[in-house]
Amino acid sequence: MGVKERKERDRQEMRDTILQSAHQLFVDKGFDDVSIRNIAEAIEYSPATIYLYFKDKNEIFYALHMEAFKIFNEYMFTLAEIQDPFMRLMKMGERYMEFTFKFPKYYDIMFIMQAPMNCDINSEEWKMGEAAHCQLENLVKECQDTGHFTGKDYKTLSFLIWSTMHGMCSLALRDRMKIYVEEERSKMLEKSFTMFKQILETI
Amino acid sequence: MGVKERKERDRQEMRDTILQSAHQLFVDKGFDDVSIRNIAEAIEYSPATIYLYFKDKNEIFYALHMEAFKIFNEYMFTLAEIQDPFMRLMKMGERYMEFTFKFPKYYDIMFIMQAPMNCDINSEEWKMGEAAHCQLENLVKECQDTGHFTGKDYKTLSFLIWSTMHGMCSLALRDRMKIYVEEERSKMLEKSFTMFKQILETI
DNA sequence: CAAAAATAATAAACAGTGTTTATTTTACTA
DNA sequence: TAGTAAAATAAACACTGTTTATTATTTTTG
């Protein structure tokens, strides 16, 4: 009598198939440039079928959003080998930038895209985002234990650090660095990140 | 025999009418949520007429982009009364934030939106953006003359400052501050901006 | 095993989008 | 006034996300 169970498995399989196709198309072209029909064509089903497995395009967005955060968190928080918290924080910044330019479309949905973020506070994707941010705050606090950032509110500083990293990354991703000639851009990013690290060392 | 001249004037007038409607709709709903048909309806012309005055929707985007920068520049660089360059820089940061939340849709097209920014280096809109950035760089350099930011490359620091401001503003605008409860958000923005100013004072 | 019920997949349609083309209306000139 | 040039438009094209009514498949039941 495992029919129900198999049905459920089939359902999950189909959801995965859809998401895999969506993922691939999405990483190539970006969320807005991938249509339901594109996904349907890729998996050789009719467009309407997608709607049997996902409420709408946003639900696919959410699923990819979650996947993105999974990759992001793995990318960012596998730095246990680095003992010194400040060094770890610096390395995290580097990883943040690496992630951004390695998965630009993911960075986009995670931090830039206008999305109907009616995601309630309990949704899984949301928890991932919160976990990431929590890790940053804890790390900043740890840095304070080793003599850094004395007198600074660690929550505020965490947000400020995130903002700075996000600012550099998103300006680059969204092509707002045309004030600098092509060849200078990555150099400028590097230099400003280096300067940021220096500043963090002195405060 | 001033027919040609009047025709040209009429043409400019029509362009302005279109842009005014586009502007209003756009400020209310944002670029993506305003269609050519919306604009056409607002000015009581057929959609096809729009295409007699603008090549495509992007050309309207560019025009609004330019207008946004005009407002932005007026908003940011009317601080001649402040003598001290560092004070002026701080005030500019405040104005930047003010502008962001006063004209969120404009901030969006200027600094966030994915736009076909094939705007060549000579376009007017482009010059405006460059002018704004140039003003920032000059101001940072001025600050160095009064003893601030010693030993720092002013171009790099300018970009870093812009990045930080943009980071905070765009995370807020794009609803990425849900890690904080509603009431905390603006407080957090304020606090992190204040901390940023403090940091700039010490470096 | 055959009929009935439930489930899955789809074709077709709806209302919207940016944009183009062929046609009609309006304005100007000879 | 007739003919021409310019401006405006209706209608269409190829898309979009999404819904509905219909068909095909699978499962359950008599």
XYZ file of C-alpha atoms (C1' of nucleotides) in Angstrom:
466
model
C 0.000 0.000 0.000
C 2.955 2.307 -0.588
C 1.127 4.067 -3.395
C 0.677 7.272 -1.508
C 4.336 7.263 -0.560
C 5.452 6.663 -4.125
C 3.125 9.388 -5.346
C 4.691 11.753 -2.877
C 8.145 10.680 -4.028
C 7.158 11.216 -7.659
C 5.871 14.604 -6.746
C 9.141 15.552 -5.089
C 11.059 14.190 -8.049
C 9.061 16.335 -10.418
C 9.591 19.365 -8.218
C 13.324 18.659 -8.292
C 13.331 18.226 -12.047
C 11.612 21.555 -12.468
C 13.958 23.250 -10.034
C 17.030 21.791 -11.676
C 15.978 23.116 -15.041
C 14.958 26.409 -13.523
C 18.287 26.563 -11.735
C 20.312 26.014 -14.884
C 18.315 28.443 -17.004
C 18.352 30.897 -14.185
C 22.082 30.827 -13.564
C 22.566 31.398 -17.280
C 20.047 34.135 -17.885
C 18.749 35.485 -14.571
C 15.330 35.129 -13.028
C 13.508 37.742 -15.045
C 14.722 36.361 -18.337
C 13.523 32.851 -17.690
C 9.870 32.199 -18.412
C 7.641 29.415 -17.202
C 7.441 28.331 -20.821
C 11.231 28.111 -20.993
C 11.301 25.821 -18.002
C 8.415 23.759 -19.357
C 10.178 23.335 -22.662
C 13.385 22.298 -20.949
C 11.692 19.505 -19.033
C 9.449 18.647 -21.997
C 6.166 19.293 -20.227
C 3.440 21.799 -20.861
C 3.642 25.159 -19.070
C 0.476 24.431 -17.121
C 2.122 21.407 -15.539
C 4.555 23.666 -13.700
C 1.585 25.094 -11.868
C 0.690 21.673 -10.495
C 3.958 21.689 -8.578
C 4.497 25.362 -7.851
C 1.870 27.912 -6.969
C 3.468 30.534 -9.183
C 6.787 31.837 -10.417
C 7.515 33.330 -7.021
C 7.426 29.944 -5.376
C 10.182 28.907 -7.773
C 11.967 32.100 -6.842
C 11.766 31.153 -3.179
C 13.060 27.660 -3.825
C 16.046 29.017 -5.732
C 16.534 31.665 -3.100
C 16.859 28.922 -0.525
C 19.251 26.946 -2.663
C 21.340 30.058 -3.155
C 21.571 30.586 0.582
C 22.576 26.984 1.081
C 25.500 27.384 -1.312
C 26.293 30.778 0.176
C 26.388 29.506 3.731
C 28.599 26.586 2.790
C 30.843 28.976 0.961
C 31.080 31.435 3.816
C 31.121 29.459 6.967
C 33.599 26.679 6.384
C 36.430 28.603 7.934
C 36.720 26.785 11.225
C 40.403 26.098 10.560
C 41.190 29.759 10.966
C 41.697 30.270 14.667
C 41.945 34.015 14.912
C 38.471 35.547 14.681
C 39.665 38.712 12.963
C 41.537 36.726 10.346
C 38.420 34.660 9.907
C 36.345 37.777 9.418
C 38.737 39.054 6.781
C 38.655 35.709 5.009
C 34.883 35.794 5.142
C 34.924 39.105 3.333
C 37.084 37.572 0.620
C 34.735 34.634 0.317
C 31.784 36.997 0.116
C 33.299 38.716 -2.883
C 34.293 35.427 -4.455
C 30.752 34.129 -4.113
C 29.347 37.290 -5.623
C 31.306 37.011 -8.831
C 31.140 33.247 -9.022
C 27.354 33.169 -8.648
C 26.203 36.615 -9.740
C 22.647 35.495 -10.479
C 22.388 33.959 -7.057
C 23.762 37.037 -5.401
C 21.123 38.897 -7.318
C 18.141 37.019 -5.940
C 19.620 36.869 -2.480
C 20.470 40.508 -1.983
C 19.467 42.716 -4.867
C 16.332 41.649 -6.667
C 13.031 43.230 -5.902
C 11.152 40.182 -4.775
C 7.781 39.791 -3.169
C 9.530 39.106 0.084
C 6.383 38.304 1.947
C 8.376 35.402 3.277
C 7.240 35.091 6.840
C 9.797 34.972 9.582
C 9.479 31.206 9.917
C 10.106 30.154 6.339
C 13.173 28.030 5.728
C 14.812 30.414 3.298
C 14.408 33.124 5.817
C 16.095 31.141 8.555
C 19.072 30.619 6.273
C 19.446 34.317 5.754
C 19.115 34.930 9.428
C 21.628 32.202 10.215
C 24.152 33.815 7.918
C 23.665 37.186 9.493
C 23.831 35.689 12.966
C 27.151 34.064 12.130
C 28.527 37.436 11.119
C 27.351 39.062 14.335
C 28.856 36.297 16.424
C 32.135 36.574 14.613
C 32.262 40.332 15.119
C 31.564 39.763 18.803
C 34.361 37.208 18.917
C 36.678 39.770 17.377
C 35.880 42.070 20.262
C 37.071 39.382 22.671
C 40.468 39.513 20.976
C 40.765 43.252 21.264
C 39.131 44.510 18.096
C 36.318 47.009 17.657
C 36.468 48.148 21.266
C 33.547 50.257 22.328
C 31.578 49.488 19.195
C 28.133 47.921 19.207
C 28.714 44.605 17.471
C 25.247 44.452 15.899
C 25.601 47.874 14.365
C 29.119 47.162 13.177
C 28.002 43.884 11.661
C 25.413 45.651 9.601
C 27.910 48.288 8.591
C 30.386 45.647 7.454
C 27.722 43.811 5.506
C 26.568 47.080 3.942
C 30.062 47.929 2.807
C 30.641 44.522 1.260
C 27.231 44.555 -0.339
C 27.763 48.074 -1.609
C 30.963 47.201 -3.426
C 29.600 43.938 -4.793
C 26.257 45.250 -5.957
C 27.703 48.354 -7.588
C 30.018 46.094 -9.531
C 27.347 43.537 -10.409
C 24.900 46.153 -11.539
C 27.437 47.886 -13.736
C 27.761 51.080 -11.760
C 31.529 51.192 -11.986
C 31.679 52.623 -15.469
C 33.185 55.746 -13.960
C 36.354 53.678 -14.027
C 37.765 52.327 -17.247
C 37.253 48.633 -17.814
C 40.716 47.522 -16.705
C 40.610 49.576 -13.510
C 37.378 48.162 -12.166
C 38.482 44.937 -10.558
C 41.607 46.719 -9.375
C 39.446 49.362 -7.710
C 37.319 46.703 -6.046
C 40.418 45.021 -4.748
C 41.954 48.243 -3.506
C 38.835 49.418 -1.732
C 38.375 46.040 -0.109
C 41.981 46.145 1.042
C 41.469 49.625 2.425
C 38.351 48.441 4.191
C 40.301 45.653 5.855
C 42.976 48.117 6.926
C 40.360 50.390 8.422
C 38.784 47.522 10.312
C 42.177 46.695 11.753
C 42.622 50.170 13.191
C 39.264 50.642 14.839
C 8.635 80.371 -42.482
C 9.107 79.325 -38.858
C 7.204 76.102 -39.473
C 10.188 73.839 -39.079
C 11.119 75.567 -35.853
C 7.592 75.241 -34.469
C 7.472 71.614 -35.511
C 10.662 71.012 -33.598
C 9.189 72.828 -30.599
C 6.034 70.718 -30.808
C 8.171 67.634 -30.918
C 10.036 68.651 -27.786
C 6.755 69.503 -26.107
C 5.379 66.063 -26.876
C 8.548 64.452 -25.580
C 8.157 66.458 -22.391
C 4.504 65.510 -22.039
C 5.387 61.855 -22.382
C 8.241 62.161 -19.918
C 6.116 64.012 -17.398
C 3.493 61.290 -17.452
C 6.161 58.619 -17.394
C 7.814 60.406 -14.495
C 4.635 60.547 -12.421
C 3.620 56.961 -13.097
C 7.144 55.868 -12.543
C 7.633 57.591 -9.206
C 4.388 55.973 -8.076
C 4.913 52.458 -9.341
C 8.493 51.990 -10.470
C 9.865 51.503 -13.948
C 8.996 47.849 -14.423
C 5.408 48.355 -13.368
C 4.733 51.115 -15.840
C 3.892 50.027 -19.370
C 4.012 51.969 -22.598
C 0.246 51.526 -22.717
C -0.059 53.115 -19.259
C 1.850 56.150 -20.398
C -0.133 56.329 -23.637
C -3.395 56.190 -21.717
C -2.242 58.919 -19.360
C -1.469 61.326 -22.183
C -4.500 60.156 -24.172
C -2.567 58.979 -27.191
C -2.168 55.570 -28.732
C 0.754 53.410 -27.592
C 2.341 53.510 -31.035
C 2.643 57.282 -30.796
C 5.158 56.922 -27.982
C 7.446 55.219 -30.441
C 7.454 58.271 -32.673
C 9.188 60.181 -29.889
C 11.218 57.508 -28.157
C 13.037 54.630 -29.777
C 11.937 52.220 -27.086
C 11.214 51.934 -23.396
C 14.893 52.143 -22.604
C 15.163 55.573 -24.122
C 12.500 56.669 -21.643
C 14.524 54.961 -18.968
C 17.563 56.960 -19.957
C 15.636 60.222 -19.952
C 14.309 59.534 -16.463
C 17.733 58.407 -15.382
C 19.066 61.777 -16.400
C 16.281 63.631 -14.639
C 16.960 61.595 -11.528
C 20.601 62.577 -11.615
C 19.682 66.202 -12.045
C 17.560 66.130 -8.900
C 20.208 64.079 -7.133
C 23.000 66.491 -7.972
C 20.961 69.471 -6.852
C 20.135 67.640 -3.690
C 23.695 66.659 -2.946
C 25.878 69.508 -4.041
C 24.217 72.606 -2.682
C 26.326 72.640 0.424
C 28.671 75.494 -0.382
C 27.709 77.229 2.833
C 29.483 74.566 4.834
C 33.098 75.656 4.999
C 34.753 72.641 6.560
C 35.175 69.935 3.924
C 34.785 67.081 6.387
C 31.566 68.553 7.749
C 30.423 68.961 4.183
C 31.218 65.329 3.440
C 29.226 64.219 6.464
C 26.308 66.374 5.421
C 26.532 64.905 1.954
C 26.128 61.447 3.423
C 23.001 62.605 5.207
C 21.644 64.105 2.019
C 22.404 60.868 0.174
C 20.275 58.919 2.600
C 17.543 61.515 2.522
C 17.423 61.400 -1.252
C 17.267 57.621 -1.204
C 14.163 57.474 0.930
C 12.547 60.546 -0.563
C 12.937 59.289 -4.143
C 13.269 55.521 -3.812
C 12.220 54.858 -7.399
C 14.815 57.290 -8.647
C 17.494 55.785 -6.478
C 16.469 52.505 -7.996
C 17.085 53.448 -11.614
C 20.196 55.375 -10.750
C 22.028 52.791 -8.718
C 20.210 49.487 -8.465
C 18.205 48.538 -11.497
C 19.548 46.205 -14.080
C 19.480 48.469 -17.077
C 20.869 48.091 -20.527
C 23.596 50.528 -19.614
C 25.081 50.675 -23.036
C 25.130 54.386 -22.437
C 28.310 55.497 -24.049
C 30.761 57.573 -22.128
C 29.629 60.775 -23.828
C 25.918 60.634 -23.108
C 24.511 63.401 -20.953
C 23.129 61.136 -18.266
C 26.498 59.564 -18.008
C 28.265 62.876 -17.544
C 25.905 63.651 -14.675
C 26.808 60.467 -12.904
C 30.448 61.134 -13.479
C 30.092 64.703 -12.255
C 28.536 63.457 -9.038
C 31.314 60.992 -8.489
C 33.920 63.583 -9.334
C 32.465 65.942 -6.736
C 32.801 63.231 -4.122
C 36.403 62.552 -5.044
C 37.263 66.235 -4.921
C 35.627 66.596 -1.561
C 37.542 63.651 -0.153
C 40.732 65.175 -1.484
C 39.797 68.469 0.162
C 39.331 66.627 3.427
C 42.875 65.405 3.125
C 44.053 69.019 2.965
C 42.482 69.604 6.361
C 44.190 66.634 7.947
C 41.775 63.790 7.301
C 42.369 60.422 5.655
C 46.121 60.821 5.739
C 47.974 58.305 3.655
C 44.819 57.057 1.966
C 44.291 57.073 -1.766
C 41.402 59.474 -2.197
C 39.955 57.722 -5.251
C 39.842 54.397 -3.498
C 38.421 55.924 -0.347
C 35.778 57.744 -2.352
C 34.594 54.492 -3.843
C 34.646 52.846 -0.446
C 32.534 55.632 1.035
C 30.076 55.471 -1.817
C 29.915 51.688 -1.498
C 29.109 51.894 2.169
C 26.368 54.443 1.685
C 24.969 52.529 -1.245
C 25.137 49.292 0.694
C 23.054 50.602 3.558
C 20.574 52.359 1.314
C 20.059 49.543 -1.159
C 19.728 46.868 1.515
C 17.017 48.993 3.088
C 15.273 49.826 -0.186
C 15.291 46.254 -1.361
C 13.874 44.952 1.896
C 16.919 43.083 3.089
C 16.670 44.340 6.645
C 14.012 41.923 7.757
C 16.546 40.395 10.079
C 15.645 43.339 12.259
C 12.132 43.877 13.500
C 10.208 46.634 11.774
C 10.750 49.272 14.418
C 14.488 48.640 14.650
C 15.243 49.084 10.983
C 15.462 52.834 10.627
C 17.195 52.947 13.992
C 19.784 50.481 12.731
C 20.340 52.524 9.600
C 20.844 55.608 11.684
C 23.193 53.898 14.092
C 25.333 52.346 11.414
C 25.543 55.633 9.547
C 26.587 57.349 12.772
C 29.212 54.673 13.377
C 30.439 55.138 9.832
C 30.868 58.855 10.411
C 32.761 58.161 13.624
C 35.064 55.776 11.827
C 35.737 58.305 9.092
C 36.693 60.803 11.744
C 39.340 58.530 13.204
C 41.086 57.445 10.048
C -11.151 -8.036 -15.343
C -14.246 -3.962 -16.360
C -16.300 0.274 -14.688
C -15.904 4.220 -11.918
C -13.394 7.548 -9.582
C -9.336 10.138 -8.857
C -5.265 12.083 -10.506
C -2.075 14.102 -13.904
C -1.196 16.539 -18.076
C -2.479 19.538 -21.480
C -4.580 22.737 -25.112
C -6.542 26.827 -25.330
C -7.687 30.996 -23.636
C -7.219 35.522 -20.910
C -5.151 39.647 -19.940
C -1.135 41.719 -20.024
C 3.732 43.164 -22.053
C 7.132 45.725 -25.765
C 7.234 46.640 -30.456
C 6.223 46.894 -35.661
C 3.514 47.567 -39.815
C 0.064 48.994 -42.726
C -3.589 52.284 -42.787
C -5.940 56.438 -41.855
C -6.155 61.161 -40.383
C -4.231 65.637 -40.199
C -1.320 69.446 -41.674
C 1.347 71.905 -45.010
C 2.700 73.289 -49.742
C 2.555 74.086 -54.498
C -8.069 73.167 -54.182
C -5.164 69.059 -55.193
C -1.217 66.711 -53.934
C 2.207 65.621 -50.756
C 4.364 65.109 -46.427
C 3.857 64.246 -41.552
C 1.497 62.500 -37.462
C -1.465 59.320 -35.225
C -3.461 55.042 -34.893
C -5.604 50.230 -35.273
C -4.233 45.906 -35.602
C -1.085 42.539 -35.393
C 3.168 39.809 -33.670
C 5.551 37.400 -30.394
C 6.096 37.223 -26.021
C 4.755 37.004 -20.647
C 2.278 34.710 -16.132
C -1.719 32.327 -15.075
C -6.415 29.892 -15.274
C -9.910 26.849 -17.030
C -12.040 23.313 -19.363
C -10.801 19.079 -21.593
C -8.317 14.941 -22.344
C -5.288 11.128 -20.946
C -3.607 8.255 -17.478
C -3.627 5.822 -13.264
C -5.759 3.907 -9.221
C -9.608 2.058 -6.779
C -13.689 -0.417 -6.491
C -17.552 -3.596 -7.637
